[in-house]
mmCIF file with all atom_site columns, C-alpha atoms and ligand atoms in Angstrom:
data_model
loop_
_atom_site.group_PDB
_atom_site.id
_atom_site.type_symbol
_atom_site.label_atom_id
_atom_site.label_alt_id
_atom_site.label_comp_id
_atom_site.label_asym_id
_atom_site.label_entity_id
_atom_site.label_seq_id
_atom_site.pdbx_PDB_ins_code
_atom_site.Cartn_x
_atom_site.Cartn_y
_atom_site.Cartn_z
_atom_site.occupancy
_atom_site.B_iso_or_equiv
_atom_site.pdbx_formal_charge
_atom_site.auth_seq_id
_atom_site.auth_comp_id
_atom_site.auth_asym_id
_atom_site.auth_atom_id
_atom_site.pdbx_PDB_model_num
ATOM   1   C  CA  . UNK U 1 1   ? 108.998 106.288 81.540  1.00 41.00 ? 18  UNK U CA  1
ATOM   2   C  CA  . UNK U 1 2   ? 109.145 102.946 83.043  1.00 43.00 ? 19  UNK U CA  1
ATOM   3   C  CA  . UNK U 1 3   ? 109.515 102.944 86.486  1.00 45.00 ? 20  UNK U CA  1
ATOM   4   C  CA  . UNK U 1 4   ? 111.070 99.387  86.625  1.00 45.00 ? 21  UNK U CA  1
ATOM   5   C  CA  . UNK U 1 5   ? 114.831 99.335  86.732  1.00 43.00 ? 22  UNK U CA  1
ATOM   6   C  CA  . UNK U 1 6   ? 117.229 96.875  86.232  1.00 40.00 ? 23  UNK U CA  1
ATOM   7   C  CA  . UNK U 1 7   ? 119.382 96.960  89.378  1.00 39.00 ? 24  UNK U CA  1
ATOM   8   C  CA  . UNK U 1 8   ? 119.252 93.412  90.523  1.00 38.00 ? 25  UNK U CA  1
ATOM   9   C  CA  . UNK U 1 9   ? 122.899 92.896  90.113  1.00 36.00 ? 26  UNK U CA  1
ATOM   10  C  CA  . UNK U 1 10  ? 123.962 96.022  91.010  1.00 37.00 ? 27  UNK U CA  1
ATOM   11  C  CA  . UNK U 1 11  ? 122.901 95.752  94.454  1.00 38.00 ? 28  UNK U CA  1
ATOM   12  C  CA  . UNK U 1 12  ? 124.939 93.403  95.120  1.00 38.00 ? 29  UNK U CA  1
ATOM   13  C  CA  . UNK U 1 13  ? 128.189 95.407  94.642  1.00 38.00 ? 30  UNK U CA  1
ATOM   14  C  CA  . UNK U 1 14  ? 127.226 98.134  95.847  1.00 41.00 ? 31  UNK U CA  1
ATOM   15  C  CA  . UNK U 1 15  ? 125.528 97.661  99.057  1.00 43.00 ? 32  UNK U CA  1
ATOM   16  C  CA  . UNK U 1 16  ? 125.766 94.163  99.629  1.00 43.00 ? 33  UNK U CA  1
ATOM   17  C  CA  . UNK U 1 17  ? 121.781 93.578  99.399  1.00 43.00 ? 34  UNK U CA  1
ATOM   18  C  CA  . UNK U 1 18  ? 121.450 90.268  97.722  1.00 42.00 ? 35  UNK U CA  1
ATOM   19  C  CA  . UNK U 1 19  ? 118.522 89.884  95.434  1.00 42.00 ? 36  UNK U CA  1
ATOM   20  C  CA  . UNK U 1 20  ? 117.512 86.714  97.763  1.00 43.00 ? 37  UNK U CA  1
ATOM   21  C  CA  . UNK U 1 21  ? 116.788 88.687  100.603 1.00 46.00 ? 38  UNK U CA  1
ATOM   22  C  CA  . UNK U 1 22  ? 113.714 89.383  98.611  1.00 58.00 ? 39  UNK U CA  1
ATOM   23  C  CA  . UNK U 1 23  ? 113.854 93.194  98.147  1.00 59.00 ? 40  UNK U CA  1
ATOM   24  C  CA  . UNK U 1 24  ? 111.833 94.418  95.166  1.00 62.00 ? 41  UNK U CA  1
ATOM   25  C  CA  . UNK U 1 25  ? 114.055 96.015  93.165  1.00 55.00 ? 42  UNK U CA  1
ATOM   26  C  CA  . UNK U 1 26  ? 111.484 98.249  91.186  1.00 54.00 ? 43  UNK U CA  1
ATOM   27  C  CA  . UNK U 1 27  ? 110.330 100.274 94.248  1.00 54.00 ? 44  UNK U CA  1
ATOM   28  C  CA  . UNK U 1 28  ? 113.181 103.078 94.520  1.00 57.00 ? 45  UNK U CA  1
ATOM   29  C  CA  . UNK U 1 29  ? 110.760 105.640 93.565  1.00 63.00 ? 46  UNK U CA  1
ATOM   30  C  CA  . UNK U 1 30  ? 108.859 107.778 95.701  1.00 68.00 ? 47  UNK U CA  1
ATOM   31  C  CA  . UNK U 1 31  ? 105.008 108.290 95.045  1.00 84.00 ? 48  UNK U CA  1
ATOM   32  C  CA  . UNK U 1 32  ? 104.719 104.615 93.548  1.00 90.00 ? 49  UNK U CA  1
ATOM   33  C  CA  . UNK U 1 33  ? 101.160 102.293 93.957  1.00 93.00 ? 50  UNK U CA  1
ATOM   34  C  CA  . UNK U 1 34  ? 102.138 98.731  94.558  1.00 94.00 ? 51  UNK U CA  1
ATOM   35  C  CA  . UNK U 1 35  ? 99.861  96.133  95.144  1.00 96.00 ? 52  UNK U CA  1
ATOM   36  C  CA  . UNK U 1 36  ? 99.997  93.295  97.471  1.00 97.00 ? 53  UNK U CA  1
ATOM   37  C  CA  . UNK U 1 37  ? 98.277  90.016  96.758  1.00 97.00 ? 54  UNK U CA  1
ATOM   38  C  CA  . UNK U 1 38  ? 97.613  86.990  99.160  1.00 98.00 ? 55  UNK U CA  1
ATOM   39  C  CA  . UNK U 1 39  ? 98.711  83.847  98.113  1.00 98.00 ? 56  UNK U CA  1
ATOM   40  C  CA  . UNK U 1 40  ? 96.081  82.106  100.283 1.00 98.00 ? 57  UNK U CA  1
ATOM   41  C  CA  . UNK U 1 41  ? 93.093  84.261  100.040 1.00 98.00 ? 58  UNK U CA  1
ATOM   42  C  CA  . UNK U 1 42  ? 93.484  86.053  96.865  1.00 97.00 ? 59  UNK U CA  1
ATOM   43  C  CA  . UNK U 1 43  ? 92.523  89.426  98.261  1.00 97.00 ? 60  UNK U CA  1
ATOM   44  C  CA  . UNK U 1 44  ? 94.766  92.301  97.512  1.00 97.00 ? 61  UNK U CA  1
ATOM   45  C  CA  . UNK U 1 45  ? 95.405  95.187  99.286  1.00 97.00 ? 62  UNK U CA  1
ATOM   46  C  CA  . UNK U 1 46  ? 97.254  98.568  98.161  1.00 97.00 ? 63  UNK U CA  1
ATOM   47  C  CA  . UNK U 1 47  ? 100.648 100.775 99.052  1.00 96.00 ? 64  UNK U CA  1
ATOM   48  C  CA  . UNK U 1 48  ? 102.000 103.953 98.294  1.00 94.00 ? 65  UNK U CA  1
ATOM   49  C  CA  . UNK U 1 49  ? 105.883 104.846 98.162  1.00 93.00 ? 66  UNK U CA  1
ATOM   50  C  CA  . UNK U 1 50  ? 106.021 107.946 100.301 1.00 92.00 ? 67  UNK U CA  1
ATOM   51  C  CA  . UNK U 1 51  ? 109.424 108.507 100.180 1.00 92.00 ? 68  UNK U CA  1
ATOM   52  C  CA  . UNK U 1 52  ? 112.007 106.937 97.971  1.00 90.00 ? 69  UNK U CA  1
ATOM   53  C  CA  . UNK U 1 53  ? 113.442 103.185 98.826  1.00 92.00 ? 70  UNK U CA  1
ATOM   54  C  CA  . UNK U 1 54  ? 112.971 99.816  98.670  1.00 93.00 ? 71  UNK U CA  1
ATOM   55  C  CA  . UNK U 1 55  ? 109.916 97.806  99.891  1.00 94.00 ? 72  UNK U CA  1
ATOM   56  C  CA  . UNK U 1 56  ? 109.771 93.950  100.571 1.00 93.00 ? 73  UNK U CA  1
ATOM   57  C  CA  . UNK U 1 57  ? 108.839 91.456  97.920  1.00 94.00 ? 74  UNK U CA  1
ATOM   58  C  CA  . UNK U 1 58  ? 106.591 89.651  100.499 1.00 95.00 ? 75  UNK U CA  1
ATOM   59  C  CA  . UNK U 1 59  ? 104.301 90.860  103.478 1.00 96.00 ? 76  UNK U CA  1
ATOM   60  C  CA  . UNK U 1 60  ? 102.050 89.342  105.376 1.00 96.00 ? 77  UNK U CA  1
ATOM   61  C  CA  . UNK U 1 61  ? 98.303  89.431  104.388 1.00 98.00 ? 78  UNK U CA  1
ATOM   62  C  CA  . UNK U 1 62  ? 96.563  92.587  105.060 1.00 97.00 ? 79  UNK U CA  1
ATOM   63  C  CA  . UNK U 1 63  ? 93.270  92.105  103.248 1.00 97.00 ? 80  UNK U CA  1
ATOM   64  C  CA  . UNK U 1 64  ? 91.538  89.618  104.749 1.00 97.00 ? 81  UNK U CA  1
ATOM   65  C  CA  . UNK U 1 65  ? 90.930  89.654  108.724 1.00 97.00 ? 82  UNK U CA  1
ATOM   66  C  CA  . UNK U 1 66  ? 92.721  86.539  110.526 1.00 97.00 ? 83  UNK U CA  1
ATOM   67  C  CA  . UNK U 1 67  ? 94.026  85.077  106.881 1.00 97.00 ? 84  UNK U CA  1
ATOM   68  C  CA  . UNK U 1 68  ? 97.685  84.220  107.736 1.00 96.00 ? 85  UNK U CA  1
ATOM   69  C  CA  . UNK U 1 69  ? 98.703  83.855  104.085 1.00 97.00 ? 86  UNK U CA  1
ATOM   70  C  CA  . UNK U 1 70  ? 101.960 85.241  102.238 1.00 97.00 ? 87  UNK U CA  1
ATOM   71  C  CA  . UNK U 1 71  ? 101.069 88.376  100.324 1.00 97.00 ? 88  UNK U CA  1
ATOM   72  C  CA  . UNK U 1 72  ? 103.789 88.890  97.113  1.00 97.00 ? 89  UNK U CA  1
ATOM   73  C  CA  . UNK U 1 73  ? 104.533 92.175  95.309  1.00 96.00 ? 90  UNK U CA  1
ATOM   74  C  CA  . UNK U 1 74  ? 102.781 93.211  92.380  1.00 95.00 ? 91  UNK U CA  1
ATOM   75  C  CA  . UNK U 1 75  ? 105.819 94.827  91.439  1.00 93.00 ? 92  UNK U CA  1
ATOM   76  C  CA  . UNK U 1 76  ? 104.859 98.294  90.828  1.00 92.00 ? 93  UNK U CA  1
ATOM   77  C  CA  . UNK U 1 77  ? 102.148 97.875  88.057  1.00 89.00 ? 94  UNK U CA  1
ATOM   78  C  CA  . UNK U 1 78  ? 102.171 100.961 85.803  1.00 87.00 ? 95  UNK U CA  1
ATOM   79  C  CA  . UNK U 1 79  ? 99.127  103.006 85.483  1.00 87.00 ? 96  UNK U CA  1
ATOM   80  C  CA  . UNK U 1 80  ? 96.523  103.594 87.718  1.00 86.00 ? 97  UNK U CA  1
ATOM   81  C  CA  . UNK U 1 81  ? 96.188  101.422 91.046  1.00 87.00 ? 98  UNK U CA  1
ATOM   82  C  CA  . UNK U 1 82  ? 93.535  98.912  90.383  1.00 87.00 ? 99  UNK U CA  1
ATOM   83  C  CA  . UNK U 1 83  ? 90.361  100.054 91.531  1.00 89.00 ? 100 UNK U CA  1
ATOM   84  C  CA  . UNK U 1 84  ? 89.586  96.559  93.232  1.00 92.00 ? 101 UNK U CA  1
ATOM   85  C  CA  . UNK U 1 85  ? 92.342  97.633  95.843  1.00 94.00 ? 102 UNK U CA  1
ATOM   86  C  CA  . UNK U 1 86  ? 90.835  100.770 97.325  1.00 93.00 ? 103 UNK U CA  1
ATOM   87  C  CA  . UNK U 1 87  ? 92.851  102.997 99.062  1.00 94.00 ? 104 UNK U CA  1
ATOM   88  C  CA  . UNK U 1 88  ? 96.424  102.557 100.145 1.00 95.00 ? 105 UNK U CA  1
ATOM   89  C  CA  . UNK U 1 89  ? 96.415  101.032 103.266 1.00 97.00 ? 106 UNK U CA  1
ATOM   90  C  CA  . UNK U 1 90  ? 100.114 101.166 103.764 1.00 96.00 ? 107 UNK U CA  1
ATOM   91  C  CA  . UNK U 1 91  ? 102.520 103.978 103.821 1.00 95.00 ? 108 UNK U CA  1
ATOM   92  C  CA  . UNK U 1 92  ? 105.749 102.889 102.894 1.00 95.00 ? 109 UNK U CA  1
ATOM   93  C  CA  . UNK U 1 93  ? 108.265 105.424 104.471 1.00 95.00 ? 110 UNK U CA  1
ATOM   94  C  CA  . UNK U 1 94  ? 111.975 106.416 105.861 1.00 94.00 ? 111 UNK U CA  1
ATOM   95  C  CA  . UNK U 1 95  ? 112.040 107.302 109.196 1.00 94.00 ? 112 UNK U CA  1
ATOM   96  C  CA  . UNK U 1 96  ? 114.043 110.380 110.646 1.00 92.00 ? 113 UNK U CA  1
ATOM   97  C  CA  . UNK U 1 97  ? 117.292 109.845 112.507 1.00 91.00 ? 114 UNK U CA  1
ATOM   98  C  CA  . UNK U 1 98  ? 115.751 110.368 115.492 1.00 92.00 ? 115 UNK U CA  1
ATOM   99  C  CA  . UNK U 1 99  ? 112.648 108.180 114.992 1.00 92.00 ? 116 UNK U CA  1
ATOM   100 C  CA  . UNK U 1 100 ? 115.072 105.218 114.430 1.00 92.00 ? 117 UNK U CA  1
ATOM   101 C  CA  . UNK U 1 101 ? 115.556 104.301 118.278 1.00 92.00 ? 118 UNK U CA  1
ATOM   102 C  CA  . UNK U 1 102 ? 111.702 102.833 118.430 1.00 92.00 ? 119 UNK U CA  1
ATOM   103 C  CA  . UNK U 1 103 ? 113.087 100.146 115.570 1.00 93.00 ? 120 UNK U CA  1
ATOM   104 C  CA  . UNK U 1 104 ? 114.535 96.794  116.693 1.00 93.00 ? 121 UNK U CA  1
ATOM   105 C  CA  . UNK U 1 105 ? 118.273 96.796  115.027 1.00 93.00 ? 122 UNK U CA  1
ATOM   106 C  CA  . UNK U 1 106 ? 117.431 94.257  112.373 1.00 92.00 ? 123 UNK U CA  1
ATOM   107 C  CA  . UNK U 1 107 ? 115.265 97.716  111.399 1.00 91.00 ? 124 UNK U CA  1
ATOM   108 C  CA  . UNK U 1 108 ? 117.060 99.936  111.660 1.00 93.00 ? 125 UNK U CA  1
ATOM   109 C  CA  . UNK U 1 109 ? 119.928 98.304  109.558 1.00 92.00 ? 126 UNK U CA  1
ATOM   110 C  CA  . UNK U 1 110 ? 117.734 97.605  106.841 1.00 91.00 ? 127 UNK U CA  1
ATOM   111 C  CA  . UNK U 1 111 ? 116.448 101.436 107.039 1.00 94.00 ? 128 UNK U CA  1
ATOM   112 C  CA  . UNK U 1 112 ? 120.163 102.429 106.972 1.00 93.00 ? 129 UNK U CA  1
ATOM   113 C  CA  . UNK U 1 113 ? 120.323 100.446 103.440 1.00 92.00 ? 130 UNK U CA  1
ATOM   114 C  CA  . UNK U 1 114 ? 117.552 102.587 101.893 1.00 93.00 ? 131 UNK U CA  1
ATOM   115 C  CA  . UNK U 1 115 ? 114.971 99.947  103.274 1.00 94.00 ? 132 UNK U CA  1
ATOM   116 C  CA  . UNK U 1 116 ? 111.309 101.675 103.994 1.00 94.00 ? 133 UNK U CA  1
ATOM   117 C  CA  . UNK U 1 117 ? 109.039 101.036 107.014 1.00 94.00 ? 134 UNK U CA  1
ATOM   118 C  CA  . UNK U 1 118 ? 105.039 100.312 106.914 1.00 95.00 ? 135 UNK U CA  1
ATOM   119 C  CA  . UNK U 1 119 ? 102.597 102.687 108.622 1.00 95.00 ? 136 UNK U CA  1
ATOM   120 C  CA  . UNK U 1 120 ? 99.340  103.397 108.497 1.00 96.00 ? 137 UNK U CA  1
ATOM   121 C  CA  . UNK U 1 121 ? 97.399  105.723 105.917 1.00 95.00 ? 138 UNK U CA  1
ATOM   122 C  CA  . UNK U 1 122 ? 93.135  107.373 107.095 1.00 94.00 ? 139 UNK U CA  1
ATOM   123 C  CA  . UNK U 1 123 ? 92.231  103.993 105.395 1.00 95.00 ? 140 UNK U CA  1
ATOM   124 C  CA  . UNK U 1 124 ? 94.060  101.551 107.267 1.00 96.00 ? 141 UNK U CA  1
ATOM   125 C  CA  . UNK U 1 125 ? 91.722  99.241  109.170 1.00 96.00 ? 142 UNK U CA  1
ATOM   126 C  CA  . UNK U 1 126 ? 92.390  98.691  113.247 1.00 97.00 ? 143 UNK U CA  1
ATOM   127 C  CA  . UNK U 1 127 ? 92.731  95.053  112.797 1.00 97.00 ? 144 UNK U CA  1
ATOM   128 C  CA  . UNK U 1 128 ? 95.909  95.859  110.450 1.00 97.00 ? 145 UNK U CA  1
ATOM   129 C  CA  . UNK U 1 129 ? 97.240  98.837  112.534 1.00 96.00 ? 146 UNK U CA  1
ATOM   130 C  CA  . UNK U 1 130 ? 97.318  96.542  115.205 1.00 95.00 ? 147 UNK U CA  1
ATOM   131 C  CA  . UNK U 1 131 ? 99.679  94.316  113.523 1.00 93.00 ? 148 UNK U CA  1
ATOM   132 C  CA  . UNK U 1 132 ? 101.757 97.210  112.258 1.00 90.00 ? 149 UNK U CA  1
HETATM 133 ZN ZN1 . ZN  S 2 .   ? 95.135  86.514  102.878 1.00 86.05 ? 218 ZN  S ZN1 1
#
């Protein structure tokens, strides 16, 4: 089964998401690889749904050490995770109701529309948990 669906449109109806806020739409699955890749340094680096939602298009570059580039979605390749990207270095997860007062609102409303939060997996370098 594919695990790209076609929900662009819908979002807008139904939650008032608009497909310019740069959600990608493919990621309401839990237990999904996605792939990040830099557009300034090339370097990828990968993520794993935890829990089901939606994950940002764009994020910023987590593979290379002081790069300040752009990273965009792969867009939840199927199949294996490339073995280039190692392991996940990102958790992609929805926080309890009572984790939610350590979030800033602008969180904590995007959590309340099925948005997930980053944190970091056993192979998450310190540089990026410190920019977690
Ligand atoms: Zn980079």
């Amino acid at each position: 089964m594919s695990n790209r669906r076609k929900i662009k449109g819908k979002i807008d109806r139904r939650d008032g998401l608009r497909p310019h806020l740069d959600i990608d739409e493919v990621s309401r699955f839990s237990g999904r690889y996605n792939g990040y890749i830099c557009d300034k340094c090339d370097k990828g680096f990968l993520t794993l749904d935890i829990d089901e939602g939606v994950t940002p298009m764009f994020s910023p570059c987590f593979a290379t050490e002081g790069c300040n580039g752009r990273a965009h979605s792969m867009g939840y390749p199927e199949g294996e995770p490339p073995a280039y990207l190692g392991e996940p270095i990102i958790h992609w997860y929805k926080p309890k109701q009572e984790e939610m007062v350590q979030f800033p609102f602008e969180i904590r409303h995007h959590i309340e529309r099925g948005g997930l939060v980053r944190k970091a997996t056993s192979a998450t370098p310190e540089w990026v948990k410190a920019l977690l």
